[in-house]
Coordinates of C-alpha atoms and ligand atoms in Angstrom, one line a residue:
M15 CA -52.3 -26.4 -96.6
N16 CA -55.6 -24.5 -96.8
E17 CA -56.8 -27.3 -99.4
Y18 CA -56.0 -30.0 -96.8
D19 CA -57.7 -28.2 -94.1
S20 CA -60.8 -27.4 -96.3
N21 CA -60.7 -31.3 -96.8
R22 CA -60.7 -32.2 -93.4
I23 CA -62.9 -29.6 -92.0
Y24 CA -65.3 -31.0 -94.3
D25 CA -64.5 -34.7 -93.2
S26 CA -65.3 -33.2 -89.5
V27 CA -68.6 -31.0 -90.4
K28 CA -70.0 -34.5 -92.4
K29 CA -70.4 -36.0 -89.3
I30 CA -72.8 -33.8 -87.8
G31 CA -74.9 -33.5 -91.4
F32 CA -73.3 -31.5 -93.3
D33 CA -72.9 -32.0 -97.1
K34 CA -71.3 -30.5 -99.9
T35 CA -73.4 -28.5 -103.0
E36 CA -72.2 -27.6 -106.0
N37 CA -75.0 -24.7 -106.2
Y38 CA -73.8 -21.3 -104.3
E39 CA -77.5 -20.7 -103.8
D40 CA -78.7 -24.0 -102.1
A41 CA -76.3 -23.6 -99.1
N42 CA -77.3 -23.0 -95.5
C43 CA -74.1 -22.9 -94.6
Y44 CA -70.9 -20.8 -95.8
L45 CA -67.1 -21.6 -94.7
L46 CA -64.8 -19.3 -96.2
N47 CA -61.1 -20.9 -95.4
T48 CA -58.7 -17.8 -95.7
C49 CA -55.0 -16.7 -96.2
H50 CA -53.5 -14.0 -94.8
I51 CA -49.8 -14.5 -96.3
R52 CA -50.4 -11.4 -98.5
D53 CA -52.5 -8.4 -98.6
K54 CA -55.6 -8.5 -100.7
A55 CA -56.9 -11.4 -99.0
K56 CA -58.9 -9.8 -96.2
E57 CA -61.0 -7.2 -98.2
K58 CA -61.6 -10.3 -100.8
I59 CA -63.5 -12.1 -97.9
Y60 CA -65.7 -9.0 -97.0
H61 CA -66.1 -8.5 -100.7
E62 CA -67.2 -12.6 -100.9
I63 CA -69.8 -12.3 -98.1
G64 CA -71.2 -9.2 -99.8
R65 CA -72.1 -11.4 -102.5
V66 CA -73.8 -14.1 -99.9
K67 CA -75.6 -10.9 -98.7
K68 CA -76.8 -9.9 -101.7
T69 CA -77.6 -13.8 -103.0
F70 CA -79.7 -14.3 -99.4
R71 CA -81.2 -11.0 -99.6
L72 CA -84.6 -12.5 -100.1
K73 CA -84.3 -15.6 -98.5
R74 CA -83.1 -17.4 -95.0
K75 CA -79.8 -16.5 -94.2
P76 CA -77.4 -18.9 -94.3
L77 CA -74.7 -19.7 -91.3
V78 CA -71.6 -17.6 -92.2
I79 CA -67.9 -18.9 -90.7
V80 CA -64.7 -17.6 -91.4
A81 CA -61.8 -20.0 -91.2
G82 CA -58.2 -20.0 -91.7
C83 CA -55.1 -17.5 -90.9
V84 CA -57.4 -14.1 -91.7
A85 CA -60.0 -15.6 -89.0
Q86 CA -56.9 -15.8 -86.2
A87 CA -55.0 -12.5 -87.3
E88 CA -58.9 -10.3 -87.1
N89 CA -60.5 -12.5 -84.6
Q90 CA -63.3 -10.1 -82.3
E91 CA -62.9 -7.2 -85.3
M92 CA -64.7 -9.7 -87.6
L93 CA -67.6 -10.1 -85.7
K94 CA -67.7 -6.4 -85.3
R95 CA -67.3 -5.3 -88.9
E96 CA -69.5 -7.8 -90.9
P97 CA -72.7 -8.8 -88.6
Y98 CA -73.4 -11.0 -91.3
I99 CA -70.5 -13.7 -90.1
D100 CA -71.4 -16.2 -87.1
L101 CA -68.4 -17.5 -86.4
V102 CA -65.1 -16.9 -86.8
I103 CA -62.6 -20.3 -86.1
G104 CA -58.4 -20.1 -86.2
P105 CA -56.6 -23.0 -88.1
Q106 CA -55.5 -24.5 -84.7
S107 CA -59.0 -24.9 -83.5
Y108 CA -60.6 -26.8 -86.1
H109 CA -61.3 -29.6 -84.1
K110 CA -63.7 -27.5 -82.4
I111 CA -66.1 -26.5 -85.1
N112 CA -68.5 -29.1 -84.8
N113 CA -69.8 -28.3 -81.2
T114 CA -69.3 -24.8 -82.1
I115 CA -71.6 -24.9 -85.0
L116 CA -73.8 -27.2 -82.8
N117 CA -74.0 -24.8 -80.1
Y118 CA -74.5 -21.6 -82.8
I119 CA -77.9 -23.4 -83.9
E120 CA -78.9 -24.0 -80.4
E121 CA -78.1 -20.7 -78.8
K122 CA -77.6 -18.4 -81.6
K123 CA -74.2 -16.9 -79.8
K124 CA -71.6 -15.8 -81.9
I125 CA -68.1 -16.8 -81.1
E126 CA -64.7 -16.5 -82.5
E127 CA -62.6 -19.6 -81.4
T128 CA -58.5 -18.3 -82.1
E129 CA -56.4 -20.5 -79.4
F130 CA -53.3 -22.6 -80.6
D131 CA -54.4 -25.8 -79.7
T132 CA -52.8 -27.7 -82.2
I133 CA -52.2 -31.1 -80.2
S134 CA -55.8 -31.4 -79.6
K135 CA -56.5 -30.4 -83.2
F136 CA -54.9 -33.4 -84.7
E137 CA -55.4 -35.8 -81.9
Y138 CA -59.3 -35.0 -83.0
L139 CA -58.6 -35.3 -86.7
S140 CA -56.5 -38.5 -86.2
K141 CA -60.1 -40.1 -85.3
I142 CA -62.1 -39.0 -88.5
K143 CA -61.0 -40.9 -91.8
N144 CA -59.2 -38.8 -94.3
N145 CA -61.6 -39.0 -97.2
S146 CA -59.3 -37.6 -100.0
K147 CA -59.6 -39.9 -102.9
K148 CA -57.4 -38.0 -105.0
I149 CA -54.5 -39.7 -107.0
S150 CA -52.3 -37.0 -105.4
S151 CA -52.9 -36.2 -101.9
F152 CA -51.3 -33.9 -99.5
L153 CA -51.0 -34.5 -95.8
T154 CA -49.8 -32.0 -93.2
I155 CA -47.0 -33.3 -91.2
Q156 CA -46.0 -30.2 -89.5
E157 CA -47.6 -26.6 -88.8
G158 CA -46.7 -23.2 -87.2
C159 CA -43.0 -21.6 -86.8
D160 CA -40.3 -20.3 -84.8
K161 CA -38.2 -18.6 -87.1
F162 CA -39.9 -15.1 -87.2
C163 CA -38.5 -13.7 -91.1
H164 CA -39.2 -10.3 -90.6
F165 CA -41.9 -10.0 -93.5
C166 CA -44.2 -13.2 -92.3
V167 CA -47.1 -13.6 -90.6
V168 CA -47.2 -17.3 -90.2
P169 CA -45.8 -17.5 -86.7
Y170 CA -48.6 -15.2 -85.9
T171 CA -51.2 -16.9 -87.5
R172 CA -50.4 -21.0 -87.3
G173 CA -48.4 -20.5 -83.8
P174 CA -45.4 -22.2 -83.0
E175 CA -43.6 -25.0 -84.8
Y176 CA -45.2 -28.2 -83.8
S177 CA -44.6 -31.8 -85.4
R178 CA -47.5 -34.2 -85.6
P179 CA -46.2 -38.0 -84.0
F180 CA -45.0 -40.0 -86.2
N181 CA -47.6 -43.2 -85.8
Q182 CA -50.5 -41.1 -86.3
I183 CA -49.2 -39.6 -89.8
I184 CA -48.5 -43.4 -91.1
D185 CA -52.1 -44.1 -89.8
E186 CA -53.2 -41.3 -91.9
V187 CA -51.0 -42.5 -94.5
K188 CA -53.0 -46.2 -94.2
Y189 CA -56.1 -44.3 -94.3
L190 CA -55.1 -42.9 -97.9
V191 CA -53.6 -45.7 -99.2
A192 CA -57.1 -47.6 -98.7
N193 CA -58.7 -44.4 -100.7
G194 CA -56.6 -45.4 -103.6
V195 CA -53.9 -42.5 -103.2
K196 CA -50.7 -42.5 -105.1
E197 CA -48.8 -39.5 -104.8
I198 CA -48.2 -37.9 -101.4
I199 CA -47.2 -34.4 -100.5
L200 CA -46.2 -33.9 -97.0
L201 CA -47.1 -30.5 -96.0
G202 CA -45.7 -28.0 -93.4
Q203 CA -44.9 -24.1 -93.3
N204 CA -41.3 -25.8 -92.5
V205 CA -41.9 -29.2 -93.3
N206 CA -38.5 -30.3 -93.0
A207 CA -38.0 -29.0 -89.6
Y208 CA -40.5 -31.8 -88.4
N209 CA -39.0 -33.5 -85.8
N210 CA -41.3 -35.8 -83.5
E211 CA -39.5 -37.8 -81.0
N212 CA -36.3 -37.5 -83.1
Y213 CA -38.2 -38.7 -86.4
R214 CA -37.1 -36.5 -89.1
L215 CA -38.6 -35.7 -92.1
S216 CA -36.2 -38.5 -93.7
D217 CA -37.1 -41.5 -91.5
L218 CA -41.1 -40.1 -92.6
I219 CA -40.3 -40.4 -96.2
L220 CA -38.9 -43.8 -96.0
E221 CA -41.4 -45.0 -93.9
I222 CA -44.3 -43.8 -96.4
E223 CA -42.2 -45.2 -99.6
K224 CA -42.6 -48.6 -98.0
Y225 CA -46.0 -48.8 -99.1
P226 CA -46.1 -50.2 -102.7
E227 CA -49.3 -48.8 -103.7
I228 CA -47.7 -44.8 -103.1
E229 CA -45.8 -44.1 -106.3
R230 CA -44.2 -40.8 -105.3
V231 CA -43.2 -38.6 -102.4
R232 CA -43.3 -34.9 -102.2
Y233 CA -42.8 -32.6 -99.7
T234 CA -43.4 -28.6 -99.6
T235 CA -42.3 -26.0 -98.0
S236 CA -38.7 -26.0 -96.8
H237 CA -36.4 -23.4 -95.2
P238 CA -32.6 -24.0 -96.4
K239 CA -31.7 -24.1 -92.5
D240 CA -33.4 -27.4 -91.9
M241 CA -32.2 -28.7 -94.9
T242 CA -29.8 -31.7 -92.8
D243 CA -27.6 -34.2 -94.5
D244 CA -30.2 -36.7 -93.6
L245 CA -32.5 -35.4 -95.9
I246 CA -30.2 -34.9 -98.6
E247 CA -29.1 -38.3 -98.2
I248 CA -32.2 -39.8 -98.7
Y249 CA -32.1 -38.8 -102.4
K250 CA -29.3 -41.3 -102.9
Y251 CA -31.4 -44.5 -101.4
S252 CA -35.5 -43.2 -102.2
K253 CA -36.9 -44.8 -104.7
K254 CA -40.0 -42.7 -104.9
I255 CA -38.6 -39.2 -103.8
M256 CA -39.4 -36.9 -106.6
P257 CA -36.1 -34.6 -108.2
L258 CA -37.7 -31.5 -107.6
V259 CA -36.8 -29.8 -104.4
H260 CA -38.8 -26.7 -103.6
L261 CA -36.6 -24.6 -101.4
P262 CA -37.2 -20.7 -101.2
V263 CA -34.5 -18.7 -101.3
Q264 CA -36.3 -15.5 -101.4
S265 CA -33.2 -13.4 -102.3
G266 CA -30.2 -13.6 -103.7
S267 CA -28.3 -10.8 -101.9
N268 CA -26.7 -11.5 -98.5
K269 CA -27.6 -8.1 -97.2
I270 CA -31.5 -9.1 -97.6
L271 CA -31.4 -12.1 -96.5
D272 CA -30.0 -10.7 -93.5
L273 CA -32.6 -7.7 -93.5
M274 CA -35.1 -10.7 -93.7
N275 CA -34.1 -12.6 -90.6
R276 CA -33.8 -15.6 -93.3
K277 CA -30.4 -17.1 -90.7
H278 CA -28.8 -18.0 -94.0
T279 CA -26.7 -17.0 -96.5
I280 CA -26.3 -17.6 -100.6
N281 CA -23.3 -19.3 -99.8
E282 CA -25.0 -22.2 -97.7
Y283 CA -27.8 -22.4 -100.3
L284 CA -25.6 -23.1 -102.6
E285 CA -23.7 -26.1 -100.6
I286 CA -27.4 -27.2 -100.6
F287 CA -27.5 -26.8 -104.3
Y288 CA -24.1 -28.6 -104.9
K289 CA -24.6 -31.6 -102.5
L290 CA -27.5 -32.7 -104.2
K291 CA -26.6 -32.1 -107.7
E292 CA -23.6 -34.5 -106.9
I293 CA -26.0 -37.1 -105.9
N294 CA -28.6 -36.5 -108.8
S295 CA -27.6 -34.3 -111.6
K296 CA -31.6 -34.4 -112.7
I297 CA -32.5 -33.2 -109.7
E298 CA -33.7 -29.2 -110.2
F299 CA -34.7 -26.5 -107.7
S300 CA -37.9 -24.4 -107.7
S301 CA -38.3 -21.6 -105.1
D302 CA -40.3 -18.5 -103.8
F303 CA -38.5 -14.8 -104.3
I304 CA -40.3 -11.3 -102.7
I305 CA -39.1 -8.9 -104.9
G306 CA -38.8 -5.1 -103.8
Y307 CA -38.0 -6.0 -99.6
P308 CA -37.2 -2.7 -98.0
G309 CA -33.6 -1.9 -98.6
E310 CA -33.4 -3.6 -102.0
E311 CA -31.0 -2.0 -104.0
E312 CA -30.3 -2.5 -107.5
K313 CA -26.9 -4.2 -107.1
D314 CA -29.4 -6.3 -104.5
F315 CA -31.9 -7.0 -107.1
E316 CA -29.0 -8.1 -109.5
S317 CA -27.7 -10.8 -107.3
T318 CA -31.3 -12.2 -107.5
Y319 CA -31.3 -11.8 -111.2
Q320 CA -28.2 -13.7 -111.5
F321 CA -28.9 -16.2 -108.4
I322 CA -32.3 -17.1 -111.1
K323 CA -30.1 -17.6 -113.9
K324 CA -27.3 -19.6 -112.2
I325 CA -29.7 -22.1 -110.2
K326 CA -32.0 -22.5 -113.5
F327 CA -35.0 -22.7 -111.0
I328 CA -38.4 -23.8 -112.5
N329 CA -41.6 -23.6 -111.1
S330 CA -41.2 -20.9 -109.4
Y331 CA -43.7 -18.5 -107.2
S332 CA -42.5 -14.6 -107.2
F333 CA -44.4 -11.6 -105.5
I334 CA -43.5 -8.0 -104.6
F335 CA -42.8 -7.6 -100.6
S336 CA -46.3 -7.4 -99.2
P337 CA -46.4 -5.4 -95.6
R338 CA -47.6 -7.9 -92.9
P339 CA -49.6 -6.0 -89.9
G340 CA -47.9 -7.3 -86.6
T341 CA -44.4 -8.3 -88.3
I342 CA -41.0 -6.1 -88.1
A343 CA -40.8 -5.4 -91.5
A344 CA -44.2 -3.9 -91.5
D345 CA -43.3 -0.2 -90.8
L346 CA -39.9 -0.2 -92.9
K347 CA -39.9 1.9 -95.7
L348 CA -40.8 0.8 -98.9
I349 CA -39.4 1.0 -102.1
E350 CA -41.3 2.8 -105.1
K351 CA -44.0 0.9 -107.0
K352 CA -42.8 1.2 -110.1
I353 CA -39.4 -0.1 -109.5
S354 CA -40.7 -3.4 -107.7
M355 CA -43.0 -3.5 -110.4
E356 CA -40.0 -3.5 -113.1
R357 CA -38.0 -6.0 -111.2
L358 CA -41.0 -8.4 -110.7
E359 CA -41.7 -8.4 -114.3
K360 CA -38.0 -8.9 -114.8
I361 CA -37.4 -11.7 -112.6
Q362 CA -40.4 -13.5 -113.7
N363 CA -39.5 -13.0 -117.7
Q364 CA -36.2 -15.1 -116.3
L365 CA -38.5 -17.5 -114.4
F366 CA -40.4 -18.1 -117.4
K367 CA -37.4 -18.6 -119.9
N368 CA -36.2 -21.5 -117.4
Q369 CA -39.4 -23.2 -117.7
I370 CA -39.5 -22.8 -121.3
N371 CA -36.0 -24.1 -121.5
M372 CA -36.5 -27.5 -119.2
N373 CA -40.1 -28.3 -120.9
K374 CA -38.4 -27.9 -124.6
S375 CA -35.8 -30.2 -123.4
L376 CA -38.1 -32.7 -122.7
E377 CA -39.6 -32.8 -126.3
N378 CA -39.0 -36.0 -128.1
T379 CA -38.2 -37.5 -125.0
T380 CA -40.2 -40.2 -123.0
I381 CA -40.8 -39.4 -119.2
N382 CA -42.8 -40.8 -116.5
V383 CA -46.3 -39.6 -116.0
L384 CA -48.5 -40.0 -113.2
G385 CA -51.9 -40.5 -114.6
E386 CA -54.5 -38.2 -112.2
N387 CA -57.6 -37.7 -114.0
L388 CA -59.3 -37.3 -117.2
T389 CA -59.4 -34.0 -119.1
K390 CA -63.3 -32.4 -119.1
D391 CA -63.8 -33.3 -122.6
K392 CA -63.1 -36.9 -121.1
K393 CA -60.8 -37.9 -124.2
Q394 CA -57.7 -37.3 -122.3
V395 CA -56.0 -37.5 -119.8
F396 CA -54.4 -35.0 -117.1
G397 CA -50.9 -35.8 -115.2
R398 CA -47.7 -34.4 -114.0
S399 CA -44.2 -35.0 -114.8
E400 CA -41.9 -35.9 -111.8
Y401 CA -40.8 -32.0 -111.9
M402 CA -44.8 -31.6 -111.0
T403 CA -45.4 -29.7 -114.7
P404 CA -49.2 -30.6 -116.3
V405 CA -49.2 -33.4 -118.7
I406 CA -51.5 -33.8 -121.2
F407 CA -51.9 -37.0 -123.5
D408 CA -54.3 -38.9 -125.0
G409 CA -55.6 -41.8 -122.7
K410 CA -58.5 -43.8 -121.1
E411 CA -59.7 -44.0 -117.4
E412 CA -57.9 -46.8 -117.0
N413 CA -54.5 -44.7 -117.1
I414 CA -55.3 -43.3 -114.1
G415 CA -53.5 -43.5 -110.9
K416 CA -50.5 -45.4 -112.9
I417 CA -47.1 -44.4 -114.2
L418 CA -47.0 -44.4 -117.8
P419 CA -44.4 -43.3 -120.4
V420 CA -45.7 -40.8 -122.1
K421 CA -43.8 -39.3 -125.6
I422 CA -43.4 -35.4 -124.9
I423 CA -44.7 -33.9 -128.6
K424 CA -44.8 -30.2 -127.9
S425 CA -44.7 -27.7 -124.8
N426 CA -45.7 -24.5 -123.5
R427 CA -44.2 -22.5 -120.6
S428 CA -46.9 -24.5 -118.4
T429 CA -47.5 -27.8 -119.9
L430 CA -46.2 -30.4 -121.5
F431 CA -48.4 -32.3 -124.3
G432 CA -47.3 -36.1 -125.2
K433 CA -48.3 -39.3 -126.5
L434 CA -48.6 -42.5 -124.4
I435 CA -46.1 -45.6 -125.4
I436 CA -48.7 -48.0 -125.4
N437 CA -47.5 -52.2 -124.9
S438 CA -45.2 -50.7 -122.5
N439 CA -46.0 -50.8 -118.6
K440 CA -42.1 -50.2 -117.8
K441 CA -41.1 -47.2 -116.1
V442 CA -38.8 -44.8 -118.2
A443 CA -35.0 -45.0 -116.0
Ligands
SAM14 N1 -41.1 -21.6 -94.4 C1 -40.9 -21.2 -95.9 C2 -39.8 -20.3 -95.8 O1 -39.3 -20.0 -94.7 O2 -39.1 -20.7 -97.3 C3 -42.0 -20.1 -96.3 C4 -43.4 -20.5 -96.2 S1 -44.6 -19.1 -96.4 C5 -46.0 -19.6 -95.6 C6 -44.6 -19.0 -98.4 C7 -44.1 -18.0 -98.9 O3 -45.0 -16.6 -99.2 C8 -42.6 -17.3 -98.6 O4 -41.4 -18.4 -99.2 C9 -43.0 -16.0 -99.2 O5 -41.9 -16.0 -100.6 C10 -44.0 -15.5 -99.4 N2 -44.5 -15.0 -98.3 C11 -44.7 -14.4 -97.2 N3 -44.7 -13.4 -96.4 C12 -44.9 -12.8 -97.6 C13 -44.9 -10.8 -97.5 N4 -45.2 -10.0 -96.7 N5 -44.8 -10.6 -99.2 C14 -44.8 -11.6 -99.9 N6 -44.6 -12.5 -99.8 C15 -44.5 -13.3 -98.9
SF4_15 FE1 -42.7 -17.5 -92.5 FE2 -41.2 -19.5 -93.7 FE3 -40.0 -17.2 -92.3 FE4 -41.4 -19.1 -90.7 S1 -39.5 -19.5 -92.1 S2 -41.6 -17.4 -91.0 S3 -43.0 -19.6 -92.3 S4 -41.0 -17.5 -94.2

């Protein structure tokens, strides 16, 4: 989501004369868009600002803006701790960025903008063209969260759940289509909780796929509780929804899910899994896992490990629990670091194995790949499989933006390497 936000901020500040520079030392404005989901981000920001300070020691000081969720969480504190920072702007106040900058240039008054004004933000952004020209583009449809999992800062940094109006989103889809975008990844902290005047995520997907230029639709990140039947059903009808379901489970133990306040059980997760597999056995699942949550005993961890083997999760993310200030879990007794590290290593090894097995199973088969860009040496094409796995194959500029049949010759854990099947414009069934 920060990538989407950064692009939209750029679309906005371009209106007041700012442009991107590839050369760090040329900049007269630095904007750091930050993430607060796990620890370390805050310290990284002060470290980065130290680097800017050093670079500009003998030059004119650039305008320094901190945006994103760390800005939201720390607000005034940032201006006090690091006087080199000029402006602090939270994720729901981006619509004020142009005025805030112009004001600062005129009056040199440092301010922090951290109100939750999500409706005005999207109304403002909807009037500014989304300039994303990537073949695969993000599109935020929902923000914030009302679920309050005990470990998570999102409800405090992104604010309450908000779904953008259906037509506002479709207007943005039209911009993206006109820019040549072929894949849309719908975004939200709880994307499947999308609900605006009874339009649900399923309605949006079916509407977006009516655009012939759009080849693929994906959505992330979902919560099991919001995996409603209408969304599950679209896997029967949709022609463009991809068969990878990113559905974070966090833990395989009901006890831990309860301690985390996740509001669902492992059986409920399994029900979703079986329903989707029945519709299409080729659907695969990916997930997020939090390891070493306070109270996680060996048998809880073992349940997570067995669950990963059972579902055969691919393309997943796993992290050690990171206490976030202000959340309920922040003050709970941590389990020993060494134990958490060992557990993380064990489940990551299993996740890698799942990934390797999946990739190996595709060797000597022909799969559909969406070409996204040329590789650095311009001799090959980088694309993605339907399961989001990177694919590299010999190809040319003209292959970009197209779904192509690629025969997979070899693979490693993270990438598939293949050969374009020439004389075939047909997608693989
Ligand atoms: N809404 C999604 C859900 O409920 O599954 C997750 C969105 S959250 C922004 C992204 C991921 O960050 C979570 O799935 C979780 O695994 C991870 N995460 C959040 N807080 C964390 C924490 N305190 N420590 C470690 N990982 C955390
Ligand atoms: Fe965070 Fe997701 Fe829980 Fe909301 S549902 S609090 S975003 S982990």
